[in-house]
mmCIF file of C-alpha atoms in Angstrom:
data_model
loop_
_atom_site.group_PDB
_atom_site.id
_atom_site.type_symbol
_atom_site.label_atom_id
_atom_site.label_comp_id
_atom_site.label_asym_id
_atom_site.label_seq_id
_atom_site.Cartn_x
_atom_site.Cartn_y
_atom_site.Cartn_z
ATOM 1 C CA MET A 11 0.000 0.000 0.000
ATOM 2 C CA LYS A 12 2.854 2.345 0.834
ATOM 3 C CA GLN A 13 4.392 1.722 -2.610
ATOM 4 C CA ASP A 14 1.039 2.385 -4.317
ATOM 5 C CA VAL A 15 0.693 5.717 -2.536
ATOM 6 C CA GLU A 16 4.212 6.747 -3.477
ATOM 7 C CA LYS A 17 3.580 5.804 -7.139
ATOM 8 C CA THR A 18 0.282 7.682 -7.426
ATOM 9 C CA LEU A 19 1.478 10.678 -5.370
ATOM 10 C CA PRO A 20 5.154 11.244 -6.257
ATOM 11 C CA ILE A 21 6.752 13.842 -3.995
ATOM 12 C CA ASN A 22 9.835 15.808 -4.854
ATOM 13 C CA PRO A 23 12.493 15.021 -2.211
ATOM 14 C CA TRP A 24 13.435 18.697 -1.949
ATOM 15 C CA ALA A 25 9.808 19.656 -1.360
ATOM 16 C CA LYS A 26 9.542 16.904 1.231
ATOM 17 C CA ALA A 27 12.651 18.122 3.052
ATOM 18 C CA LEU A 28 11.406 21.725 2.980
ATOM 19 C CA ALA A 29 8.027 20.687 4.405
ATOM 20 C CA ILE A 30 9.733 18.802 7.230
ATOM 21 C CA ILE A 31 12.045 21.713 8.071
ATOM 22 C CA LEU A 32 9.277 24.317 8.037
ATOM 23 C CA ALA A 33 6.999 22.162 10.187
ATOM 24 C CA LEU A 34 9.713 21.292 12.679
ATOM 25 C CA VAL A 35 10.509 24.969 13.227
ATOM 26 C CA HIS A 36 7.315 24.972 15.302
ATOM 27 C CA LEU A 37 8.580 22.029 17.334
ATOM 28 C CA VAL A 38 11.906 23.773 18.002
ATOM 29 C CA LEU A 39 10.066 26.896 19.155
ATOM 30 C CA ALA A 40 7.835 24.778 21.389
ATOM 31 C CA GLY A 41 10.926 23.186 22.928
ATOM 32 C CA TYR A 42 12.401 26.624 23.586
ATOM 33 C CA VAL A 43 9.199 27.846 25.238
ATOM 34 C CA ILE A 44 8.994 24.704 27.384
ATOM 35 C CA GLU A 45 12.591 25.154 28.551
ATOM 36 C CA ASN A 46 11.926 28.832 29.233
ATOM 37 C CA GLN A 47 8.825 28.164 31.324
ATOM 38 C CA LEU A 48 10.330 25.269 33.272
ATOM 39 C CA THR A 49 13.225 27.436 34.436
ATOM 40 C CA ARG A 50 11.266 30.503 35.566
ATOM 41 C CA ASN A 51 9.287 30.574 38.786
ATOM 42 C CA VAL A 52 6.880 33.295 37.660
ATOM 43 C CA ILE A 53 3.125 33.040 37.071
ATOM 44 C CA LEU A 54 2.348 34.767 33.790
ATOM 45 C CA GLY A 55 -1.374 35.424 33.817
ATOM 46 C CA SER A 56 -4.699 35.209 35.608
ATOM 47 C CA SER A 57 -5.660 31.925 33.925
ATOM 48 C CA GLU A 58 -2.478 30.182 35.037
ATOM 49 C CA CYS A 59 -2.920 31.660 38.512
ATOM 50 C CA ALA A 60 -6.467 30.265 38.793
ATOM 51 C CA HIS A 61 -5.454 26.847 37.478
ATOM 52 C CA ALA A 62 -2.496 26.715 39.859
ATOM 53 C CA GLN A 63 -4.967 27.384 42.667
ATOM 54 C CA PHE A 64 -7.103 24.445 41.499
ATOM 55 C CA ALA A 65 -4.022 22.209 41.486
ATOM 56 C CA TYR A 66 -3.102 23.372 44.993
ATOM 57 C CA GLU A 67 -6.606 22.598 46.262
ATOM 58 C CA ALA A 68 -6.476 19.116 44.682
ATOM 59 C CA GLY A 69 -3.042 18.436 46.132
ATOM 60 C CA GLN A 70 -4.181 19.532 49.573
ATOM 61 C CA GLY A 71 -7.286 17.359 49.422
ATOM 62 C CA LEU A 72 -9.615 20.373 49.643
ATOM 63 C CA PRO A 73 -13.127 20.237 48.148
ATOM 64 C CA LEU A 74 -12.967 21.023 44.443
ATOM 65 C CA TYR A 75 -16.657 21.745 43.947
ATOM 66 C CA GLY A 76 -19.227 23.799 45.795
ATOM 67 C CA ASP A 77 -19.740 27.438 46.667
ATOM 68 C CA PHE A 78 -17.038 30.086 46.747
ATOM 69 C CA ASP A 79 -15.502 30.716 50.153
ATOM 70 C CA ILE A 80 -12.386 32.357 51.495
ATOM 71 C CA HIS A 81 -10.381 29.106 51.339
ATOM 72 C CA CYS A 82 -11.631 27.437 48.163
ATOM 73 C CA GLN A 83 -12.318 28.415 44.574
ATOM 74 C CA PRO A 84 -14.723 25.888 43.010
ATOM 75 C CA LEU A 85 -13.436 23.983 39.976
ATOM 76 C CA HIS A 86 -15.313 24.325 36.683
ATOM 77 C CA TYR A 87 -13.665 21.336 34.990
ATOM 78 C CA THR A 88 -13.621 17.614 35.620
ATOM 79 C CA PRO A 89 -10.811 17.006 38.129
ATOM 80 C CA LEU A 90 -8.148 14.624 36.781
ATOM 81 C CA THR A 91 -5.761 17.213 35.307
ATOM 82 C CA PHE A 92 -5.619 19.265 38.479
ATOM 83 C CA GLN A 93 -5.351 16.186 40.663
ATOM 84 C CA LEU A 94 -2.326 14.927 38.715
ATOM 85 C CA VAL A 95 -0.691 18.358 38.701
ATOM 86 C CA GLY A 96 -1.487 18.946 42.367
ATOM 87 C CA TRP A 97 -0.326 15.548 43.612
ATOM 88 C CA PHE A 98 2.980 15.810 41.736
ATOM 89 C CA SER A 99 3.742 19.456 42.524
ATOM 90 C CA ARG A 100 3.003 18.868 46.200
ATOM 91 C CA LEU A 101 6.378 17.093 46.341
ATOM 92 C CA TRP A 102 7.988 20.447 45.409
ATOM 93 C CA ASN A 103 5.816 22.651 47.617
ATOM 94 C CA TYR A 104 3.521 23.501 44.685
ATOM 95 C CA ASP A 105 6.267 25.211 42.697
ATOM 96 C CA ILE A 106 4.776 26.515 39.451
ATOM 97 C CA ARG A 107 7.643 24.911 37.522
ATOM 98 C CA ALA A 108 6.706 21.473 38.877
ATOM 99 C CA MET A 109 3.115 22.074 37.769
ATOM 100 C CA ARG A 110 4.269 23.043 34.293
ATOM 101 C CA PHE A 111 6.504 19.976 34.153
ATOM 102 C CA VAL A 112 3.469 17.697 34.425
ATOM 103 C CA ILE A 113 1.833 19.440 31.459
ATOM 104 C CA ALA A 114 5.058 19.382 29.416
ATOM 105 C CA PHE A 115 5.434 15.659 30.152
ATOM 106 C CA PHE A 116 1.979 14.889 28.762
ATOM 107 C CA ALA A 117 2.519 17.286 25.838
ATOM 108 C CA THR A 118 5.607 15.286 24.895
ATOM 109 C CA GLY A 119 3.443 12.173 25.092
ATOM 110 C CA CYS A 120 0.979 13.834 22.705
ATOM 111 C CA PHE A 121 3.781 14.472 20.202
ATOM 112 C CA VAL A 122 4.950 10.839 20.411
ATOM 113 C CA LEU A 123 1.429 9.438 20.050
ATOM 114 C CA LEU A 124 0.543 11.694 17.131
ATOM 115 C CA TRP A 125 3.770 10.744 15.338
ATOM 116 C CA SER A 126 2.979 7.055 15.886
ATOM 117 C CA ILE A 127 -0.621 7.407 14.696
ATOM 118 C CA ILE A 128 0.304 9.250 11.483
ATOM 119 C CA ARG A 129 3.195 6.872 10.807
ATOM 120 C CA ARG A 130 0.974 3.830 11.261
ATOM 121 C CA LEU A 131 -1.877 5.190 9.120
ATOM 122 C CA SER A 132 0.217 6.664 6.313
ATOM 123 C CA GLY A 133 3.341 4.530 6.385
ATOM 124 C CA GLN A 134 5.331 7.759 5.943
ATOM 125 C CA SER A 135 7.750 8.883 8.670
ATOM 126 C CA TRP A 136 8.308 12.273 7.054
ATOM 127 C CA LEU A 137 4.572 12.930 7.044
ATOM 128 C CA ALA A 138 4.458 12.047 10.741
ATOM 129 C CA TRP A 139 7.158 14.656 11.464
ATOM 130 C CA VAL A 140 5.239 17.260 9.486
ATOM 131 C CA GLY A 141 2.093 16.438 11.428
ATOM 132 C CA VAL A 142 3.830 16.743 14.801
ATOM 133 C CA GLY A 143 5.468 20.003 13.762
ATOM 134 C CA LEU A 144 2.168 21.524 12.676
ATOM 135 C CA PHE A 145 0.466 20.231 15.816
ATOM 136 C CA SER A 146 3.053 21.914 18.027
ATOM 137 C CA GLY A 147 2.432 25.190 16.178
ATOM 138 C CA ILE A 148 -1.296 25.325 16.935
ATOM 139 C CA ASP A 149 -2.139 28.425 18.987
ATOM 140 C CA VAL A 150 1.504 28.686 20.020
ATOM 141 C CA ASP A 151 1.052 32.057 21.728
ATOM 142 C CA THR A 152 -0.921 30.368 24.528
ATOM 143 C CA HIS A 153 2.015 28.039 25.366
ATOM 144 C CA TRP A 154 -0.540 25.206 25.538
ATOM 145 C CA PHE A 155 2.198 22.555 25.699
ATOM 146 C CA VAL A 156 3.431 23.842 29.059
ATOM 147 C CA ALA A 157 0.636 26.045 30.466
ATOM 148 C CA ILE A 158 -1.391 24.677 33.373
ATOM 149 C CA ASP A 159 -4.591 23.801 31.586
ATOM 150 C CA PRO A 160 -6.715 20.642 31.159
ATOM 151 C CA ASN A 161 -6.395 20.550 27.366
ATOM 152 C CA VAL A 162 -3.067 18.719 27.110
ATOM 153 C CA ILE A 163 -3.866 15.777 29.400
ATOM 154 C CA HIS A 164 -7.345 15.639 27.885
ATOM 155 C CA VAL A 165 -5.871 15.319 24.365
ATOM 156 C CA PHE A 166 -3.166 12.873 25.517
ATOM 157 C CA PHE A 167 -5.699 10.276 26.662
ATOM 158 C CA ALA A 168 -7.816 10.788 23.527
ATOM 159 C CA LEU A 169 -4.764 10.189 21.312
ATOM 160 C CA LEU A 170 -3.780 7.172 23.389
ATOM 161 C CA ALA A 171 -7.236 5.674 22.797
ATOM 162 C CA VAL A 172 -6.944 6.294 19.048
ATOM 163 C CA PHE A 173 -3.490 4.707 18.995
ATOM 164 C CA LEU A 174 -4.735 1.621 20.828
ATOM 165 C CA PHE A 175 -7.666 1.217 18.441
ATOM 166 C CA ILE A 176 -5.649 1.538 15.227
ATOM 167 C CA ARG A 177 -2.852 -0.662 16.571
ATOM 168 C CA ASP A 178 -5.313 -3.510 17.034
ATOM 169 C CA PRO A 179 -7.898 -3.350 14.212
ATOM 170 C CA ASP A 180 -9.366 -6.659 15.406
ATOM 171 C CA LEU A 181 -10.304 -4.902 18.672
ATOM 172 C CA LYS A 182 -9.465 -7.591 21.179
ATOM 173 C CA TRP A 183 -11.135 -7.243 24.553
ATOM 174 C CA ARG A 184 -7.957 -5.898 26.132
ATOM 175 C CA THR A 185 -7.803 -3.133 23.528
ATOM 176 C CA VAL A 186 -11.472 -2.290 23.954
ATOM 177 C CA ILE A 187 -11.163 -2.047 27.735
ATOM 178 C CA LEU A 188 -7.932 -0.023 27.689
ATOM 179 C CA GLY A 189 -9.208 2.279 24.940
ATOM 180 C CA THR A 190 -12.473 2.878 26.780
ATOM 181 C CA LEU A 191 -10.589 3.683 29.992
ATOM 182 C CA CYS A 192 -8.441 6.162 28.064
ATOM 183 C CA LEU A 193 -11.527 7.852 26.638
ATOM 184 C CA PHE A 194 -13.008 8.080 30.119
ATOM 185 C CA ALA A 195 -9.726 9.554 31.396
ATOM 186 C CA SER A 196 -9.951 12.120 28.587
ATOM 187 C CA TYR A 197 -13.425 13.053 29.806
ATOM 188 C CA TRP A 198 -12.283 13.046 33.435
ATOM 189 C CA SER A 199 -9.512 15.465 32.451
ATOM 190 C CA LYS A 200 -11.885 17.855 30.674
ATOM 191 C CA HIS A 201 -15.637 17.584 30.291
ATOM 192 C CA THR A 202 -15.568 18.019 26.490
ATOM 193 C CA GLY A 203 -14.037 14.527 26.375
ATOM 194 C CA LEU A 204 -17.581 13.218 26.757
ATOM 195 C CA GLY A 205 -17.904 13.722 23.006
ATOM 196 C CA TYR A 206 -14.844 11.506 22.478
ATOM 197 C CA VAL A 207 -16.421 8.814 24.641
ATOM 198 C CA ALA A 208 -19.536 8.905 22.450
ATOM 199 C CA ALA A 209 -17.434 8.799 19.260
ATOM 200 C CA GLY A 210 -15.384 5.896 20.636
ATOM 201 C CA VAL A 211 -18.457 3.884 21.562
ATOM 202 C CA PHE A 212 -19.906 4.518 18.105
ATOM 203 C CA TYR A 213 -16.647 3.351 16.486
ATOM 204 C CA LEU A 214 -16.623 0.162 18.554
ATOM 205 C CA LEU A 215 -20.235 -0.595 17.688
ATOM 206 C CA VAL A 216 -19.669 -0.020 13.976
ATOM 207 C CA ARG A 217 -16.509 -2.159 13.912
ATOM 208 C CA ASP A 218 -18.087 -5.014 15.880
#
C-alpha cells in the first residue's frame, strides 16, 4: 500500500525536506518555550494563577466543587488534570515549575502518540514529522504545551485511545477495555471529552 501511494502521489524530495524543516521549526520553538517556562518561577497570567490554585486545592485534598468561600475556589472542569498536577507538585511545595513539568510531560506524550498514529496510518515517517510540527504550532502564543490547563492531558488520553484502536484493528477485549478507559480519562480530564467517549463507543459498535 505504501508503494502504491508513493507511485500515485510522487513527492519531490526537496519539497519533502522543505516541508519537514518548516513544520519542525514549530517544534523547536515549542521546545524553547517549554525550557523557558520550566526554568522561571513566575506566574504569567490570571488563567495560570487560577489553574495553579485548582491544582493546589487538589493536592491539599480540599473540596474542588461547591460554593465560593475564602479558602476554596470551586473547579469548573472535571478534576483529573488538576489532581495529577497537584499531587505531583506537592512534592515540590507547589512550585509553578513542577506544575508546568506535568503538562510538558503529557505534551511530549501527545507528540509521540501523534507521530505514531500518522506513521501507522500513512506509512510515511516524514509525514508524521510534518504532522507533529504543525500540531506543536497550533495556537503557540498560549504556550498550551506547558501552560497549566486541562487541554493537554485531555488530548493525551484521547490520542492514546486512538493509537490503541488503530494498533489492534481486530479490537481484542484488552484493547477495547484499555481504549475505553483512556476515553473516560480524557473526559475526566476535561468535560468536552464526553464527546470523544460517544465517538469511541460509536466506532466500537460499527466495527463489531
